[in-house]
């Protein structure tokens, strides 16, 4: 079953066209990495999948349910806010910045959304939160506040917080770009573990090693378009598009 499908998805900011006819299908259990130069539209595409950005044109399916069919910015699909919210809660998202609540402990940060949004009883939410904090390797930080954590630890808490909503798919928007180099590995390891468990994941990343090792498919974006879509072995060893070749040569030669 496809988890996400887009057809001719476009996003304009005034006269500026950020996304141009992006068509993509993500199957259940797939790990898909989006790569490309800054300004290619990768983050905007990702944010369009969960309504952080509203598309201008195109269609969007979540779990094979058409939730967006826009013409000139107007959705042709009649869908209630409650229906849309229920659908969007199937997607967890992790950002570049951790955005943890500074006045809440690690445990409280992870518990908050299940209690407030999903109305899960506090005892159950705490049990789920504790299991997830252990899962991301921070069992000794349950009662610690974000200011006492490294960037890598904060990002792992952010991943646990997203997982606490029990999503069916995870979106990662350059989750390691704000981290010091020595902290990147601990976050990527958590993501690798999630991939190994079968979580559907879409990852905007500059970590080519991660894309090579973990992705089922790598998508190269350039100038708002999906230029190339292939398994990592193919796209890294034998890219078809000249733009892809030039990008990989510049990135891999500087790493």
GROMACS .gro file of N, CA, C and O in nm, residues 89-101 106-107 109-114 128-138 146 149-177 179 183-197 199-205 210:
model
  344
   89UNK      N    1  -0.209   1.320   1.160
   89UNK     CA    2  -0.149   1.262   1.280
   89UNK      C    3  -0.080   1.129   1.252
   89UNK      O    4  -0.006   1.079   1.337
   90UNK      N    5  -0.102   1.074   1.133
   90UNK     CA    6  -0.031   0.951   1.095
   90UNK      C    7   0.114   0.980   1.060
   90UNK      O    8   0.194   0.888   1.041
   91UNK      N    9   0.149   1.110   1.046
   91UNK     CA   10   0.285   1.148   1.008
   91UNK      C   11   0.355   1.217   1.124
   91UNK      O   12   0.307   1.319   1.174
   92UNK      N   13   0.467   1.161   1.168
   92UNK     CA   14   0.551   1.230   1.264
   92UNK      C   15   0.656   1.311   1.189
   92UNK      O   16   0.694   1.275   1.078
   93UNK      N   17   0.700   1.422   1.248
   93UNK     CA   18   0.801   1.503   1.180
   93UNK      C   19   0.908   1.548   1.277
   93UNK      O   20   0.880   1.587   1.391
   94UNK      N   21   1.032   1.543   1.229
   94UNK     CA   22   1.147   1.588   1.305
   94UNK      C   23   1.217   1.697   1.223
   94UNK      O   24   1.246   1.677   1.105
   95UNK      N   25   1.242   1.810   1.286
   95UNK     CA   26   1.295   1.928   1.217
   95UNK      C   27   1.446   1.942   1.240
   95UNK      O   28   1.506   1.870   1.319
   96UNK      N   29   1.504   2.041   1.172
   96UNK     CA   30   1.646   2.072   1.194
   96UNK      C   31   1.669   2.115   1.339
   96UNK      O   32   1.764   2.073   1.403
   97UNK      N   33   1.580   2.200   1.387
   97UNK     CA   34   1.587   2.248   1.525
   97UNK      C   35   1.497   2.162   1.612
   97UNK      O   36   1.393   2.115   1.568
   98UNK      N   37   1.534   2.145   1.735
   98UNK     CA   38   1.470   2.044   1.819
   98UNK      C   39   1.336   2.092   1.874
   98UNK      O   40   1.245   2.012   1.893
   99UNK      N   41   1.325   2.224   1.902
   99UNK     CA   42   1.200   2.283   1.948
   99UNK      C   43   1.141   2.213   2.070
   99UNK      O   44   1.019   2.196   2.081
  100UNK      N   45   1.226   2.171   2.161
  100UNK     CA   46   1.176   2.112   2.286
  100UNK      C   47   1.129   2.224   2.378
  100UNK      O   48   1.178   2.336   2.373
  101UNK      N   49   1.034   2.192   2.466
  101UNK     CA   50   0.989   2.290   2.565
  101UNK      C   51   1.093   2.298   2.676
  101UNK      O   52   1.116   2.199   2.747
  106UNK      N   53   1.272   1.582   2.989
  106UNK     CA   54   1.269   1.491   2.873
  106UNK      C   55   1.139   1.411   2.875
  106UNK      O   56   1.067   1.403   2.774
  107UNK      N   57   1.108   1.350   2.988
  107UNK     CA   58   0.987   1.268   2.999
  107UNK      C   59   0.862   1.350   2.971
  107UNK      O   60   0.773   1.307   2.896
  109UNK      N   61   0.837   1.630   2.797
  109UNK     CA   62   0.834   1.668   2.656
  109UNK      C   63   0.774   1.557   2.570
  109UNK      O   64   0.694   1.583   2.480
  110UNK      N   65   0.813   1.433   2.597
  110UNK     CA   66   0.768   1.321   2.515
  110UNK      C   67   0.622   1.285   2.545
  110UNK      O   68   0.548   1.244   2.457
  111UNK      N   69   0.579   1.306   2.669
  111UNK     CA   70   0.442   1.273   2.710
  111UNK      C   71   0.339   1.374   2.661
  111UNK      O   72   0.221   1.341   2.646
  112UNK      N   73   0.380   1.497   2.641
  112UNK     CA   74   0.286   1.607   2.627
  112UNK      C   75   0.182   1.589   2.515
  112UNK      O   76   0.061   1.596   2.539
  113UNK      N   77   0.228   1.565   2.393
  113UNK     CA   78   0.135   1.558   2.280
  113UNK      C   79   0.036   1.441   2.290
  113UNK      O   80  -0.083   1.459   2.263
  114UNK      N   81   0.081   1.321   2.328
  114UNK     CA   82  -0.018   1.212   2.341
  114UNK      C   83  -0.129   1.246   2.441
  114UNK      O   84  -0.245   1.212   2.418
  128UNK      N   85   0.450   0.476   2.754
  128UNK     CA   86   0.495   0.485   2.614
  128UNK      C   87   0.619   0.573   2.606
  128UNK      O   88   0.718   0.538   2.539
  129UNK      N   89   0.615   0.688   2.675
  129UNK     CA   90   0.727   0.782   2.670
  129UNK      C   91   0.854   0.720   2.726
  129UNK      O   92   0.962   0.735   2.667
  130UNK      N   93   0.843   0.651   2.838
  130UNK     CA   94   0.961   0.589   2.898
  130UNK      C   95   1.022   0.486   2.803
  130UNK      O   96   1.145   0.478   2.787
  131UNK      N   97   0.937   0.406   2.739
  131UNK     CA   98   0.987   0.305   2.645
  131UNK      C   99   1.060   0.370   2.528
  131UNK      O  100   1.166   0.321   2.484
  132UNK      N  101   1.007   0.481   2.479
  132UNK     CA  102   1.069   0.548   2.365
  132UNK      C  103   1.199   0.618   2.403
  132UNK      O  104   1.294   0.620   2.324
  133UNK      N  105   1.203   0.674   2.521
  133UNK     CA  106   1.327   0.739   2.566
  133UNK      C  107   1.437   0.636   2.582
  133UNK      O  108   1.554   0.660   2.548
  134UNK      N  109   1.402   0.518   2.631
  134UNK     CA  110   1.499   0.408   2.637
  134UNK      C  111   1.541   0.367   2.497
  134UNK      O  112   1.659   0.345   2.469
  135UNK      N  113   1.444   0.364   2.407
  135UNK     CA  114   1.469   0.323   2.268
  135UNK      C  115   1.573   0.413   2.200
  135UNK      O  116   1.655   0.366   2.121
  136UNK      N  117   1.570   0.544   2.232
  136UNK     CA  118   1.666   0.636   2.170
  136UNK      C  119   1.792   0.653   2.254
  136UNK      O  120   1.874   0.741   2.228
  137UNK      N  121   1.806   0.567   2.356
  137UNK     CA  122   1.931   0.562   2.433
  137UNK      C  123   1.949   0.669   2.537
  137UNK      O  124   2.062   0.706   2.570
  138UNK      N  125   1.838   0.719   2.593
  138UNK     CA  126   1.848   0.828   2.690
  138UNK      C  127   1.780   0.792   2.822
  138UNK      O  128   1.723   0.879   2.890
  146UNK      N  129   1.602   2.017   2.880
  146UNK     CA  130   1.675   2.030   2.753
  146UNK      C  131   1.806   2.108   2.760
  146UNK      O  132   1.902   2.075   2.690
  149UNK      N  133   2.119   1.906   2.795
  149UNK     CA  134   2.145   1.802   2.695
  149UNK      C  135   2.228   1.857   2.580
  149UNK      O  136   2.221   1.976   2.547
  150UNK      N  137   2.306   1.769   2.518
  150UNK     CA  138   2.377   1.807   2.394
  150UNK      C  139   2.276   1.818   2.280
  150UNK      O  140   2.161   1.772   2.292
  151UNK      N  141   2.320   1.875   2.170
  151UNK     CA  142   2.232   1.885   2.053
  151UNK      C  143   2.186   1.749   2.004
  151UNK      O  144   2.069   1.730   1.968
  152UNK      N  145   2.278   1.653   2.003
  152UNK     CA  146   2.241   1.518   1.959
  152UNK      C  147   2.139   1.454   2.050
  152UNK      O  148   2.045   1.387   2.005
  153UNK      N  149   2.154   1.477   2.180
  153UNK     CA  150   2.057   1.422   2.276
  153UNK      C  151   1.921   1.490   2.259
  153UNK      O  152   1.817   1.423   2.262
  154UNK      N  153   1.922   1.621   2.238
  154UNK     CA  154   1.795   1.691   2.216
  154UNK      C  155   1.724   1.640   2.091
  154UNK      O  156   1.602   1.624   2.090
  155UNK      N  157   1.802   1.614   1.986
  155UNK     CA  158   1.738   1.564   1.864
  155UNK      C  159   1.682   1.424   1.884
  155UNK      O  160   1.576   1.390   1.829
  156UNK      N  161   1.748   1.344   1.965
  156UNK     CA  162   1.694   1.210   1.994
  156UNK      C  163   1.565   1.220   2.075
  156UNK      O  164   1.472   1.141   2.055
  157UNK      N  165   1.559   1.319   2.165
  157UNK     CA  166   1.433   1.342   2.237
  157UNK      C  167   1.323   1.383   2.138
  157UNK      O  168   1.209   1.339   2.148
  158UNK      N  169   1.359   1.469   2.042
  158UNK     CA  170   1.262   1.513   1.942
  158UNK      C  171   1.209   1.394   1.860
  158UNK      O  172   1.090   1.390   1.826
  159UNK      N  173   1.296   1.298   1.831
  159UNK     CA  174   1.252   1.178   1.760
  159UNK      C  175   1.156   1.097   1.848
  159UNK      O  176   1.050   1.052   1.802
  160UNK      N  177   1.193   1.080   1.975
  160UNK     CA  178   1.105   1.007   2.068
  160UNK      C  179   0.971   1.077   2.080
  160UNK      O  180   0.865   1.012   2.084
  161UNK      N  181   0.973   1.209   2.085
  161UNK     CA  182   0.848   1.286   2.096
  161UNK      C  183   0.759   1.263   1.974
  161UNK      O  184   0.637   1.246   1.987
  162UNK      N  185   0.818   1.262   1.855
  162UNK     CA  186   0.738   1.235   1.734
  162UNK      C  187   0.682   1.093   1.735
  162UNK      O  188   0.567   1.070   1.697
  163UNK      N  189   0.764   0.998   1.780
  163UNK     CA  190   0.720   0.857   1.783
  163UNK      C  191   0.611   0.834   1.887
  163UNK      O  192   0.532   0.740   1.874
  164UNK      N  193   0.606   0.919   1.989
  164UNK     CA  194   0.506   0.903   2.095
  164UNK      C  195   0.363   0.916   2.043
  164UNK      O  196   0.269   0.864   2.104
  165UNK      N  197   0.347   0.982   1.930
  165UNK     CA  198   0.215   0.995   1.869
  165UNK      C  199   0.179   0.871   1.786
  165UNK      O  200   0.076   0.867   1.721
  166UNK      N  201   0.269   0.773   1.786
  166UNK     CA  202   0.248   0.644   1.717
  166UNK      C  203   0.212   0.662   1.569
  166UNK      O  204   0.113   0.609   1.520
  167UNK      N  205   0.296   0.738   1.498
  167UNK     CA  206   0.268   0.761   1.356
  167UNK      C  207   0.299   0.638   1.271
  167UNK      O  208   0.374   0.549   1.313
  168UNK      N  209   0.242   0.636   1.152
  168UNK     CA  210   0.269   0.527   1.058
  168UNK      C  211   0.386   0.560   0.966
  168UNK      O  212   0.436   0.472   0.897
  169UNK      N  213   0.423   0.688   0.963
  169UNK     CA  214   0.536   0.729   0.880
  169UNK      C  215   0.606   0.846   0.947
  169UNK      O  216   0.545   0.920   1.024
  170UNK      N  217   0.735   0.862   0.917
  170UNK     CA  218   0.815   0.969   0.977
  170UNK      C  219   0.880   1.054   0.868
  170UNK      O  220   0.937   1.001   0.772
  171UNK      N  221   0.871   1.186   0.887
  171UNK     CA  222   0.936   1.282   0.798
  171UNK      C  223   1.051   1.347   0.874
  171UNK      O  224   1.032   1.394   0.986
  172UNK      N  225   1.168   1.349   0.814
  172UNK     CA  226   1.287   1.410   0.876
  172UNK      C  227   1.339   1.520   0.785
  172UNK      O  228   1.375   1.494   0.669
  173UNK      N  229   1.343   1.642   0.837
  173UNK     CA  230   1.391   1.755   0.757
  173UNK      C  231   1.531   1.794   0.803
  173UNK      O  232   1.549   1.870   0.898
  174UNK      N  233   1.632   1.737   0.737
  174UNK     CA  234   1.773   1.762   0.769
  174UNK      C  235   1.798   1.753   0.920
  174UNK      O  236   1.844   1.850   0.983
  175UNK      N  237   1.769   1.638   0.980
  175UNK     CA  238   1.772   1.627   1.127
  175UNK      C  239   1.909   1.640   1.189
  175UNK      O  240   1.920   1.658   1.310
  176UNK      N  241   2.016   1.633   1.108
  176UNK     CA  242   2.150   1.643   1.166
  176UNK      C  243   2.223   1.772   1.127
  176UNK      O  244   2.336   1.794   1.168
  177UNK      N  245   2.158   1.859   1.049
  177UNK     CA  246   2.230   1.974   0.994
  177UNK      C  247   2.267   2.077   1.100
  177UNK      O  248   2.360   2.155   1.081
  179UNK      N  249   2.369   1.998   1.402
  179UNK     CA  250   2.451   1.932   1.503
  179UNK      C  251   2.601   1.946   1.475
  179UNK      O  252   2.643   1.951   1.358
  183UNK      N  253   2.831   1.466   1.688
  183UNK     CA  254   2.701   1.425   1.743
  183UNK      C  255   2.608   1.366   1.636
  183UNK      O  256   2.502   1.314   1.669
  184UNK      N  257   2.648   1.375   1.511
  184UNK     CA  258   2.562   1.331   1.401
  184UNK      C  259   2.535   1.180   1.409
  184UNK      O  260   2.422   1.134   1.391
  185UNK      N  261   2.639   1.103   1.439
  185UNK     CA  262   2.628   0.957   1.435
  185UNK      C  263   2.523   0.901   1.528
  185UNK      O  264   2.451   0.806   1.492
  186UNK      N  265   2.508   0.962   1.648
  186UNK     CA  266   2.412   0.907   1.744
  186UNK      C  267   2.268   0.925   1.696
  186UNK      O  268   2.181   0.840   1.721
  187UNK      N  269   2.241   1.034   1.624
  187UNK     CA  270   2.107   1.057   1.570
  187UNK      C  271   2.081   0.964   1.451
  187UNK      O  272   1.975   0.903   1.439
  188UNK      N  273   2.181   0.952   1.364
  188UNK     CA  274   2.165   0.864   1.248
  188UNK      C  275   2.144   0.719   1.291
  188UNK      O  276   2.070   0.645   1.227
  189UNK      N  277   2.208   0.678   1.402
  189UNK     CA  278   2.190   0.541   1.449
  189UNK      C  279   2.046   0.515   1.491
  189UNK      O  280   1.990   0.407   1.461
  190UNK      N  281   1.986   0.610   1.557
  190UNK     CA  282   1.844   0.597   1.594
  190UNK      C  283   1.758   0.584   1.469
  190UNK      O  284   1.666   0.501   1.463
  191UNK      N  285   1.788   0.663   1.368
  191UNK     CA  286   1.712   0.658   1.242
  191UNK      C  287   1.734   0.524   1.170
  191UNK      O  288   1.640   0.467   1.113
  192UNK      N  289   1.857   0.474   1.174
  192UNK     CA  290   1.884   0.343   1.114
  192UNK      C  291   1.804   0.233   1.183
  192UNK      O  292   1.750   0.142   1.117
  193UNK      N  293   1.795   0.243   1.316
  193UNK     CA  294   1.717   0.143   1.391
  193UNK      C  295   1.570   0.148   1.352
  193UNK      O  296   1.505   0.043   1.337
  194UNK      N  297   1.517   0.269   1.335
  194UNK     CA  298   1.378   0.283   1.292
  194UNK      C  299   1.356   0.222   1.155
  194UNK      O  300   1.256   0.153   1.131
  195UNK      N  301   1.449   0.249   1.064
  195UNK     CA  302   1.439   0.192   0.929
  195UNK      C  303   1.441   0.040   0.934
  195UNK      O  304   1.363  -0.028   0.865
  196UNK      N  305   1.527  -0.016   1.019
  196UNK     CA  306   1.538  -0.161   1.031
  196UNK      C  307   1.409  -0.223   1.085
  196UNK      O  308   1.378  -0.339   1.057
  197UNK      N  309   1.334  -0.145   1.162
  197UNK     CA  310   1.207  -0.194   1.218
  197UNK      C  311   1.092  -0.182   1.118
  197UNK      O  312   0.980  -0.225   1.148
  199UNK      N  313   0.982   0.118   0.966
  199UNK     CA  314   0.913   0.246   0.963
  199UNK      C  315   0.925   0.310   0.825
  199UNK      O  316   1.034   0.315   0.768
  200UNK      N  317   0.815   0.358   0.770
  200UNK     CA  318   0.817   0.435   0.647
  200UNK      C  319   0.880   0.571   0.678
  200UNK      O  320   0.835   0.641   0.769
  201UNK      N  321   0.983   0.608   0.603
  201UNK     CA  322   1.057   0.730   0.633
  201UNK      C  323   1.090   0.808   0.507
  201UNK      O  324   1.131   0.750   0.406
  202UNK      N  325   1.071   0.940   0.515
  202UNK     CA  326   1.117   1.030   0.410
  202UNK      C  327   1.214   1.126   0.476
  202UNK      O  328   1.180   1.195   0.573
  203UNK      N  329   1.336   1.131   0.424
  203UNK     CA  330   1.444   1.202   0.492
  203UNK      C  331   1.510   1.301   0.395
  203UNK      O  332   1.566   1.260   0.293
  204UNK      N  333   1.500   1.429   0.427
  204UNK     CA  334   1.581   1.530   0.357
  204UNK      C  335   1.716   1.531   0.426
  204UNK      O  336   1.724   1.554   0.547
  205UNK      N  337   1.823   1.504   0.351
  205UNK     CA  338   1.952   1.490   0.417
  205UNK      C  339   2.068   1.531   0.327
  205UNK      O  340   2.059   1.524   0.204
  210UNK      N  341   2.457   0.798   0.494
  210UNK     CA  342   2.330   0.747   0.545
  210UNK      C  343   2.239   0.707   0.429
  210UNK      O  344   2.178   0.600   0.430
   0.00000   0.00000   0.00000
